[in-house]
Amino acid sequence: MNLQKLKSQLQTEVDTAFLYENIAAIQTDSNLTKVLNSLAEIENNHANHMLQKVRAVEPNYEMPAASSRAKIQLKAGKYFGYSSIISNLSNTEREFAEIAIKDKIAKGIKTSGFEHNHLNIIEAVSQNEALNVSGGLLSKFESRHKSVGGNALRAAVLGANDGLVSNMSLVMGVAGAAVSNNTILLTGIAGLLAGAISMALGEWLSVQSSRELNQRQIDLEMEEFEVSPEEEKKELVLLYQAKGMNADEAQKLAEKAFENPDTAMDAIIAEELGIDKEELGGSAWEAAIASFVLFSIGAIIPLYPFIFINGEKAILLSLASCVIGLFGIGAAITLLTGKSLWFSGLRQVLFGLVAAAITYGIGSLIGVSLAG
């Protein structure tokens, strides 16, 4: 294994331990705090082991501090919710498990079956209702995205990106045709409103349809429960066993759930359908409003210069603002992907400018043909 890869893995171990420790610090449930701190301690031990490997090649190498990406990710959690961090930790543990298995296979060592233990633990933690990861400002903006494994941060980044790139392309296309400032403004505002309304309507329909589907599934399960409760209990036992319980534990837990109809139905809905009965997939109106706001924030960036100035200066300021916005969006994406901030930021800028150049060129050609 090359030195750079060892250092990268060491940094990942340090960052993972840092995030576990800080997520543990905000918990109100003592058991969850102990679990997360134990995971942090294990990751710190892994980091020390990895440091020894690095020092075998570079003797004076020091243990790195938590990276800027991990610190920014933690700060963003206060506003967007910590669920994105938990999701990233699950992905990291999955990668660690896969690396461990591949390494054992390559060395001819038999896998133990315990390689996925950390992944199973953090996924169990993420499903624990006592887990405090909700955050503040935007944590409930987009319930639909959270229900399918996403989070408010992803919704915010992608919503703003859609608005910025689509309206930048539209504004540059019209500006390329050399039309008046008022025409550019009118077109940009129309694009902003059309895009934001379309996004909001799409989100409302999507979330509402999901809610209706979930409610239909619940109704069907309630009918089956009323007709054949014993069959439903057997299915629940099998589900518990599939999650790793032995037959006796699964039977006892199912018996406990079926002590009364309400707890039985709650268990069936949660385990068989994977539905949160309280949310049913999130609020359609929250999703619609969030999509409208986030798209609009992105879409106003290429448009605002034309409110104050005209001509080439407005175009240049618009492009400069878009470059900053695109780089910021690309940088924010690294909180989800773990890639290099500069790589993601510059890649986003490149894609956005290519789109703007294409529409500006097309607009110029149309403007010339109309003038001629």
Tab-separated table of C-alpha atoms in Angstrom:
chain	number	residue	atom	x	y	z
A	1	MET	CA	0.000	0.000	0.000
A	2	ASN	CA	1.470	3.391	-0.952
A	3	LEU	CA	2.169	6.089	1.619
A	4	GLN	CA	-0.430	8.534	0.317
A	5	LYS	CA	-3.172	5.920	0.606
A	6	LEU	CA	-2.082	5.081	4.159
A	7	LYS	CA	-2.239	8.761	5.123
A	8	SER	CA	-5.665	9.081	3.510
A	9	GLN	CA	-6.982	6.103	5.488
A	10	LEU	CA	-5.434	7.499	8.665
A	11	GLN	CA	-7.223	10.815	8.105
A	12	THR	CA	-10.494	8.960	7.523
A	13	GLU	CA	-10.078	7.086	10.821
A	14	VAL	CA	-9.332	10.361	12.664
A	15	ASP	CA	-12.324	12.116	11.084
A	16	THR	CA	-14.628	9.191	11.841
A	17	ALA	CA	-13.582	9.157	15.504
A	18	PHE	CA	-14.006	12.955	15.688
A	19	LEU	CA	-17.564	12.758	14.309
A	20	TYR	CA	-18.548	9.858	16.580
A	21	GLU	CA	-17.298	11.791	19.621
A	22	ASN	CA	-19.170	14.949	18.693
A	23	ILE	CA	-22.405	13.164	17.802
A	24	ALA	CA	-22.121	11.346	21.148
A	25	ALA	CA	-21.783	14.709	22.932
A	26	ILE	CA	-25.247	15.889	21.846
A	27	GLN	CA	-27.095	12.724	22.904
A	28	THR	CA	-29.539	12.718	25.781
A	29	ASP	CA	-29.782	8.915	25.869
A	30	SER	CA	-26.912	7.507	27.958
A	31	ASN	CA	-26.864	4.163	26.122
A	32	LEU	CA	-26.436	5.858	22.752
A	33	THR	CA	-23.691	8.048	24.187
A	34	LYS	CA	-21.828	4.945	25.378
A	35	VAL	CA	-22.225	3.193	22.021
A	36	LEU	CA	-20.999	6.180	20.021
A	37	ASN	CA	-18.089	6.857	22.376
A	38	SER	CA	-17.124	3.192	22.163
A	39	LEU	CA	-17.120	3.420	18.375
A	40	ALA	CA	-14.997	6.574	18.614
A	41	GLU	CA	-12.526	4.770	20.875
A	42	ILE	CA	-12.264	1.864	18.416
A	43	GLU	CA	-11.681	4.267	15.521
A	44	ASN	CA	-8.992	6.057	17.535
A	45	ASN	CA	-7.314	2.681	18.098
A	46	HIS	CA	-7.526	2.032	14.353
A	47	ALA	CA	-5.979	5.454	13.755
A	48	ASN	CA	-3.065	4.648	16.101
A	49	HIS	CA	-2.528	1.340	14.311
A	50	MET	CA	-2.595	3.112	10.951
A	51	LEU	CA	-0.166	5.756	12.273
A	52	GLN	CA	2.356	3.030	13.069
A	53	LYS	CA	2.142	1.827	9.468
A	54	VAL	CA	2.763	5.365	8.213
A	55	ARG	CA	5.689	5.826	10.610
A	56	ALA	CA	7.295	2.658	9.287
A	57	VAL	CA	7.821	4.666	6.083
A	58	GLU	CA	7.940	8.222	7.506
A	59	PRO	CA	9.185	7.990	11.147
A	60	ASN	CA	8.452	11.588	12.200
A	61	TYR	CA	4.863	11.711	10.918
A	62	GLU	CA	2.443	13.078	13.536
A	63	MET	CA	-1.149	12.079	14.186
A	64	PRO	CA	-3.273	14.496	12.120
A	65	ALA	CA	-6.079	16.576	13.595
A	66	ALA	CA	-9.631	16.273	12.315
A	67	SER	CA	-9.837	17.636	8.781
A	68	SER	CA	-11.510	20.899	7.807
A	69	ARG	CA	-14.103	18.863	5.912
A	70	ALA	CA	-15.100	16.976	9.071
A	71	LYS	CA	-15.282	20.216	11.084
A	72	ILE	CA	-17.381	21.967	8.438
A	73	GLN	CA	-19.609	18.903	8.206
A	74	LEU	CA	-20.179	19.035	11.959
A	75	LYS	CA	-20.979	22.770	11.890
A	76	ALA	CA	-23.365	22.275	8.966
A	77	GLY	CA	-25.149	19.648	11.038
A	78	LYS	CA	-26.335	22.353	13.438
A	79	TYR	CA	-28.324	23.946	10.621
A	80	PHE	CA	-29.150	21.088	8.260
A	81	GLY	CA	-29.474	18.255	10.767
A	82	TYR	CA	-26.917	15.611	11.736
A	83	SER	CA	-28.580	12.827	9.746
A	84	SER	CA	-26.205	13.485	6.834
A	85	ILE	CA	-23.259	12.768	9.165
A	86	ILE	CA	-24.817	9.523	10.372
A	87	SER	CA	-25.428	8.542	6.748
A	88	ASN	CA	-21.799	9.302	5.845
A	89	LEU	CA	-20.551	7.321	8.833
A	90	SER	CA	-22.615	4.347	7.647
A	91	ASN	CA	-21.014	4.663	4.205
A	92	THR	CA	-17.554	4.886	5.786
A	93	GLU	CA	-18.151	1.784	7.912
A	94	ARG	CA	-19.384	-0.059	4.809
A	95	GLU	CA	-16.181	0.878	2.983
A	96	PHE	CA	-14.065	-0.254	5.962
A	97	ALA	CA	-15.889	-3.605	5.987
A	98	GLU	CA	-15.389	-4.118	2.263
A	99	ILE	CA	-11.683	-3.248	2.533
A	100	ALA	CA	-11.242	-5.680	5.444
A	101	ILE	CA	-12.960	-8.499	3.550
A	102	LYS	CA	-10.963	-7.898	0.355
A	103	ASP	CA	-7.725	-7.769	2.364
A	104	LYS	CA	-8.492	-11.091	4.069
A	105	ILE	CA	-9.431	-12.750	0.788
A	106	ALA	CA	-6.217	-11.485	-0.826
A	107	LYS	CA	-4.165	-12.918	2.070
A	108	GLY	CA	-6.075	-16.204	2.039
A	109	ILE	CA	-7.571	-15.551	5.480
A	110	LYS	CA	-11.084	-16.799	6.140
A	111	THR	CA	-13.598	-14.031	6.838
A	112	SER	CA	-15.060	-14.136	10.334
A	113	GLY	CA	-18.492	-12.684	9.699
A	114	PHE	CA	-17.743	-9.833	12.091
A	115	GLU	CA	-16.398	-7.462	9.444
A	116	HIS	CA	-19.774	-5.693	9.170
A	117	ASN	CA	-20.265	-5.309	12.920
A	118	HIS	CA	-19.527	-1.559	12.967
A	119	LEU	CA	-21.838	-1.011	10.009
A	120	ASN	CA	-24.618	-2.958	11.720
A	121	ILE	CA	-24.090	-0.981	14.939
A	122	ILE	CA	-24.183	2.472	13.317
A	123	GLU	CA	-27.229	1.510	11.221
A	124	ALA	CA	-28.981	0.324	14.370
A	125	VAL	CA	-28.026	3.628	16.030
A	126	SER	CA	-29.414	5.613	13.084
A	127	GLN	CA	-32.759	3.806	13.412
A	128	ASN	CA	-32.969	4.371	17.165
A	129	GLU	CA	-35.779	6.800	17.963
A	130	ALA	CA	-33.742	8.211	20.862
A	131	LEU	CA	-30.984	9.387	18.519
A	132	ASN	CA	-30.708	13.174	18.646
A	133	VAL	CA	-29.601	14.272	15.161
A	134	SER	CA	-32.354	16.665	14.142
A	135	GLY	CA	-30.396	19.956	14.012
A	136	GLY	CA	-32.082	23.289	13.428
A	137	LEU	CA	-32.677	25.734	10.594
A	138	LEU	CA	-33.188	23.390	7.645
A	139	SER	CA	-33.456	20.006	9.358
A	140	LYS	CA	-37.132	19.552	8.464
A	141	PHE	CA	-37.191	21.368	5.135
A	142	GLU	CA	-37.470	18.301	2.962
A	143	SER	CA	-39.146	15.302	4.573
A	144	ARG	CA	-39.404	13.312	1.364
A	145	HIS	CA	-35.666	13.288	0.824
A	146	LYS	CA	-35.075	12.166	4.379
A	147	SER	CA	-37.576	9.335	4.027
A	148	VAL	CA	-35.668	7.779	1.143
A	149	GLY	CA	-32.257	8.052	2.798
A	150	GLY	CA	-31.380	11.625	1.863
A	151	ASN	CA	-31.328	14.697	4.052
A	152	ALA	CA	-32.022	18.402	4.129
A	153	LEU	CA	-28.440	19.263	3.200
A	154	ARG	CA	-28.694	17.257	-0.004
A	155	ALA	CA	-32.060	18.869	-0.782
A	156	ALA	CA	-30.632	22.340	-0.183
A	157	VAL	CA	-27.538	21.769	-2.334
A	158	LEU	CA	-29.352	20.164	-5.245
A	159	GLY	CA	-32.282	22.585	-5.143
A	160	ALA	CA	-30.012	25.622	-5.218
A	161	ASN	CA	-27.886	24.047	-7.949
A	162	ASP	CA	-30.930	23.409	-10.150
A	163	GLY	CA	-32.064	27.008	-9.796
A	164	LEU	CA	-28.626	28.507	-10.395
A	165	VAL	CA	-27.640	26.423	-13.432
A	166	SER	CA	-31.023	26.529	-15.174
A	167	ASN	CA	-31.520	30.282	-14.740
A	168	MET	CA	-27.885	31.078	-15.534
A	169	SER	CA	-28.261	29.183	-18.829
A	170	LEU	CA	-31.525	30.978	-19.558
A	171	VAL	CA	-30.198	34.448	-18.692
A	172	MET	CA	-26.976	33.943	-20.671
A	173	GLY	CA	-28.930	32.680	-23.671
A	174	VAL	CA	-31.103	35.777	-23.704
A	175	ALA	CA	-28.109	38.056	-22.995
A	176	GLY	CA	-26.313	36.474	-25.959
A	177	ALA	CA	-29.117	37.636	-28.228
A	178	ALA	CA	-28.222	41.232	-27.249
A	179	VAL	CA	-31.709	42.093	-26.065
A	180	SER	CA	-32.490	44.921	-23.643
A	181	ASN	CA	-31.897	44.747	-19.918
A	182	ASN	CA	-35.637	44.762	-19.245
A	183	THR	CA	-36.108	41.751	-21.501
A	184	ILE	CA	-33.335	39.853	-19.705
A	185	LEU	CA	-34.899	40.687	-16.332
A	186	LEU	CA	-38.373	39.691	-17.470
A	187	THR	CA	-37.098	36.433	-18.921
A	188	GLY	CA	-35.003	35.661	-15.820
A	189	ILE	CA	-37.875	36.348	-13.424
A	190	ALA	CA	-40.186	34.229	-15.552
A	191	GLY	CA	-37.597	31.423	-15.529
A	192	LEU	CA	-37.195	31.704	-11.770
A	193	LEU	CA	-40.922	31.551	-11.110
A	194	ALA	CA	-41.619	28.844	-13.685
A	195	GLY	CA	-38.795	26.654	-12.387
A	196	ALA	CA	-39.583	27.200	-8.708
A	197	ILE	CA	-43.304	26.547	-9.175
A	198	SER	CA	-42.587	23.462	-11.269
A	199	MET	CA	-40.178	22.132	-8.639
A	200	ALA	CA	-42.609	22.865	-5.826
A	201	LEU	CA	-45.502	21.200	-7.644
A	202	GLY	CA	-43.333	18.196	-8.481
A	203	GLU	CA	-42.270	17.806	-4.848
A	204	TRP	CA	-45.844	18.216	-3.596
A	205	LEU	CA	-47.130	15.551	-5.990
A	206	SER	CA	-44.261	13.214	-5.185
A	207	VAL	CA	-44.605	13.480	-1.402
A	208	GLN	CA	-48.407	13.417	-1.471
A	209	SER	CA	-48.386	10.334	-3.690
A	210	SER	CA	-45.900	8.701	-1.323
A	211	ARG	CA	-48.139	9.514	1.646
A	212	GLU	CA	-51.195	8.094	-0.088
A	213	LEU	CA	-49.308	4.944	-1.072
A	214	ASN	CA	-48.035	4.477	2.483
A	215	GLN	CA	-51.538	4.953	3.897
A	216	ARG	CA	-52.895	2.391	1.419
A	217	GLN	CA	-50.240	-0.116	2.502
A	218	ILE	CA	-51.111	0.491	6.159
A	219	ASP	CA	-54.805	-0.022	5.434
A	220	LEU	CA	-54.055	-3.327	3.673
A	221	GLU	CA	-51.888	-4.516	6.560
A	222	MET	CA	-54.652	-3.612	9.025
A	223	GLU	CA	-57.121	-5.693	7.003
A	224	GLU	CA	-54.716	-8.661	6.968
A	225	PHE	CA	-54.105	-8.277	10.699
A	226	GLU	CA	-57.833	-8.373	11.440
A	227	VAL	CA	-58.342	-11.466	9.252
A	228	SER	CA	-55.281	-13.518	10.288
A	229	PRO	CA	-53.318	-12.096	13.243
A	230	GLU	CA	-51.358	-15.338	13.763
A	231	GLU	CA	-50.016	-15.226	10.220
A	232	GLU	CA	-48.930	-11.637	10.750
A	233	LYS	CA	-47.176	-12.650	13.963
A	234	LYS	CA	-45.299	-15.422	12.123
A	235	GLU	CA	-44.188	-12.917	9.487
A	236	LEU	CA	-42.955	-10.579	12.226
A	237	VAL	CA	-40.956	-13.386	13.840
A	238	LEU	CA	-39.308	-14.140	10.481
A	239	LEU	CA	-38.472	-10.460	9.999
A	240	TYR	CA	-36.798	-10.286	13.410
A	241	GLN	CA	-34.819	-13.427	12.612
A	242	ALA	CA	-33.755	-11.935	9.279
A	243	LYS	CA	-32.329	-8.997	11.227
A	244	GLY	CA	-30.057	-11.318	13.209
A	245	MET	CA	-32.127	-12.452	16.212
A	246	ASN	CA	-32.258	-16.110	17.133
A	247	ALA	CA	-35.616	-17.898	16.994
A	248	ASP	CA	-36.340	-17.573	20.729
A	249	GLU	CA	-35.551	-13.844	20.879
A	250	ALA	CA	-37.597	-13.163	17.757
A	251	GLN	CA	-40.558	-15.123	19.145
A	252	LYS	CA	-40.436	-13.319	22.499
A	253	LEU	CA	-40.236	-9.877	20.869
A	254	ALA	CA	-43.152	-10.679	18.550
A	255	GLU	CA	-45.203	-11.999	21.481
A	256	LYS	CA	-44.478	-8.779	23.365
A	257	ALA	CA	-45.578	-6.674	20.391
A	258	PHE	CA	-48.799	-8.685	20.024
A	259	GLU	CA	-49.881	-8.183	23.622
A	260	ASN	CA	-52.393	-5.630	22.331
A	261	PRO	CA	-53.643	-4.700	18.835
A	262	ASP	CA	-52.096	-1.194	18.824
A	263	THR	CA	-48.520	-2.276	19.549
A	264	ALA	CA	-48.932	-5.206	17.153
A	265	MET	CA	-50.006	-2.906	14.353
A	266	ASP	CA	-47.201	-0.458	15.121
A	267	ALA	CA	-44.663	-3.291	14.918
A	268	ILE	CA	-46.088	-4.559	11.623
A	269	ILE	CA	-46.058	-1.074	10.076
A	270	ALA	CA	-42.517	-0.359	11.237
A	271	GLU	CA	-40.964	-3.758	10.456
A	272	GLU	CA	-42.878	-5.015	7.413
A	273	LEU	CA	-43.503	-1.712	5.677
A	274	GLY	CA	-40.650	0.388	7.052
A	275	ILE	CA	-43.052	3.321	7.438
A	276	ASP	CA	-43.066	5.979	10.132
A	277	LYS	CA	-46.762	6.063	10.954
A	278	GLU	CA	-46.481	9.591	12.366
A	279	GLU	CA	-44.973	11.090	9.177
A	280	LEU	CA	-46.129	8.731	6.389
A	281	GLY	CA	-43.340	10.042	4.158
A	282	GLY	CA	-43.227	13.669	5.275
A	283	SER	CA	-45.243	16.822	4.721
A	284	ALA	CA	-46.109	17.561	1.102
A	285	TRP	CA	-46.437	21.293	1.836
A	286	GLU	CA	-43.074	21.479	3.615
A	287	ALA	CA	-41.440	19.743	0.648
A	288	ALA	CA	-43.134	22.102	-1.826
A	289	ILE	CA	-42.204	25.269	0.082
A	290	ALA	CA	-38.615	24.090	0.623
A	291	SER	CA	-38.185	23.296	-3.075
A	292	PHE	CA	-39.625	26.674	-4.103
A	293	VAL	CA	-37.336	28.601	-1.720
A	294	LEU	CA	-34.154	26.648	-2.499
A	295	PHE	CA	-34.642	26.823	-6.261
A	296	SER	CA	-35.357	30.560	-6.045
A	297	ILE	CA	-32.211	31.222	-4.000
A	298	GLY	CA	-30.107	29.599	-6.715
A	299	ALA	CA	-32.012	31.226	-9.566
A	300	ILE	CA	-31.634	34.786	-8.254
A	301	ILE	CA	-27.802	34.626	-8.346
A	302	PRO	CA	-27.388	35.038	-12.144
A	303	LEU	CA	-30.256	37.513	-12.321
A	304	TYR	CA	-29.662	40.158	-9.639
A	305	PRO	CA	-26.882	42.134	-11.472
A	306	PHE	CA	-29.326	43.080	-14.230
A	307	ILE	CA	-31.474	44.868	-11.635
A	308	PHE	CA	-28.707	47.410	-10.944
A	309	ILE	CA	-26.502	47.647	-14.048
A	310	ASN	CA	-26.739	47.147	-17.801
A	311	GLY	CA	-24.906	45.538	-20.679
A	312	GLU	CA	-21.525	43.841	-20.509
A	313	LYS	CA	-20.892	44.834	-16.878
A	314	ALA	CA	-24.096	43.097	-15.805
A	315	ILE	CA	-23.142	39.964	-17.761
A	316	LEU	CA	-19.661	39.870	-16.230
A	317	LEU	CA	-20.982	40.408	-12.683
A	318	SER	CA	-23.604	37.729	-13.284
A	319	LEU	CA	-20.941	35.264	-14.441
A	320	ALA	CA	-18.664	36.132	-11.499
A	321	SER	CA	-21.536	35.627	-9.055
A	322	CYS	CA	-22.409	32.314	-10.693
A	323	VAL	CA	-18.804	31.124	-10.472
A	324	ILE	CA	-18.784	31.853	-6.733
A	325	GLY	CA	-22.181	30.201	-6.302
A	326	LEU	CA	-21.212	27.120	-8.318
A	327	PHE	CA	-17.942	26.723	-6.428
A	328	GLY	CA	-19.833	27.024	-3.128
A	329	ILE	CA	-22.313	24.352	-4.235
A	330	GLY	CA	-19.489	22.080	-5.378
A	331	ALA	CA	-17.729	22.610	-2.054
A	332	ALA	CA	-20.953	21.811	-0.167
A	333	ILE	CA	-21.284	18.569	-2.123
A	334	THR	CA	-17.977	17.406	-0.590
A	335	LEU	CA	-19.798	17.219	2.751
A	336	LEU	CA	-21.827	14.405	1.194
A	337	THR	CA	-19.194	12.742	-0.990
A	338	GLY	CA	-15.922	13.213	0.888
A	339	LYS	CA	-14.131	14.282	-2.315
A	340	SER	CA	-11.636	17.140	-2.535
A	341	LEU	CA	-13.208	20.558	-1.965
A	342	TRP	CA	-11.224	22.123	-4.821
A	343	PHE	CA	-11.946	19.266	-7.206
A	344	SER	CA	-15.709	19.312	-6.588
A	345	GLY	CA	-15.906	23.109	-6.560
A	346	LEU	CA	-13.964	23.594	-9.803
A	347	ARG	CA	-15.799	20.726	-11.497
A	348	GLN	CA	-19.114	22.379	-10.681
A	349	VAL	CA	-17.855	25.710	-12.031
A	350	LEU	CA	-16.672	24.042	-15.253
A	351	PHE	CA	-19.984	22.312	-15.906
A	352	GLY	CA	-21.942	25.488	-15.181
A	353	LEU	CA	-19.788	27.670	-17.418
A	354	VAL	CA	-19.980	25.144	-20.261
A	355	ALA	CA	-23.775	25.243	-20.044
A	356	ALA	CA	-23.744	29.063	-19.973
A	357	ALA	CA	-21.332	29.244	-22.930
A	358	ILE	CA	-23.529	26.951	-25.015
A	359	THR	CA	-26.715	28.927	-24.365
A	360	TYR	CA	-24.921	32.260	-24.818
A	361	GLY	CA	-23.566	31.057	-28.168
A	362	ILE	CA	-26.977	29.863	-29.298
A	363	GLY	CA	-28.510	33.162	-28.156
A	364	SER	CA	-25.884	35.112	-30.125
A	365	LEU	CA	-26.600	33.129	-33.290
A	366	ILE	CA	-30.330	33.661	-32.934
A	367	GLY	CA	-29.804	37.363	-32.208
A	368	VAL	CA	-27.652	37.768	-35.337
A	369	SER	CA	-30.144	35.901	-37.533
A	370	LEU	CA	-33.040	37.965	-36.238
A	371	ALA	CA	-31.107	41.203	-36.751
A	372	GLY	CA	-30.164	40.181	-40.281
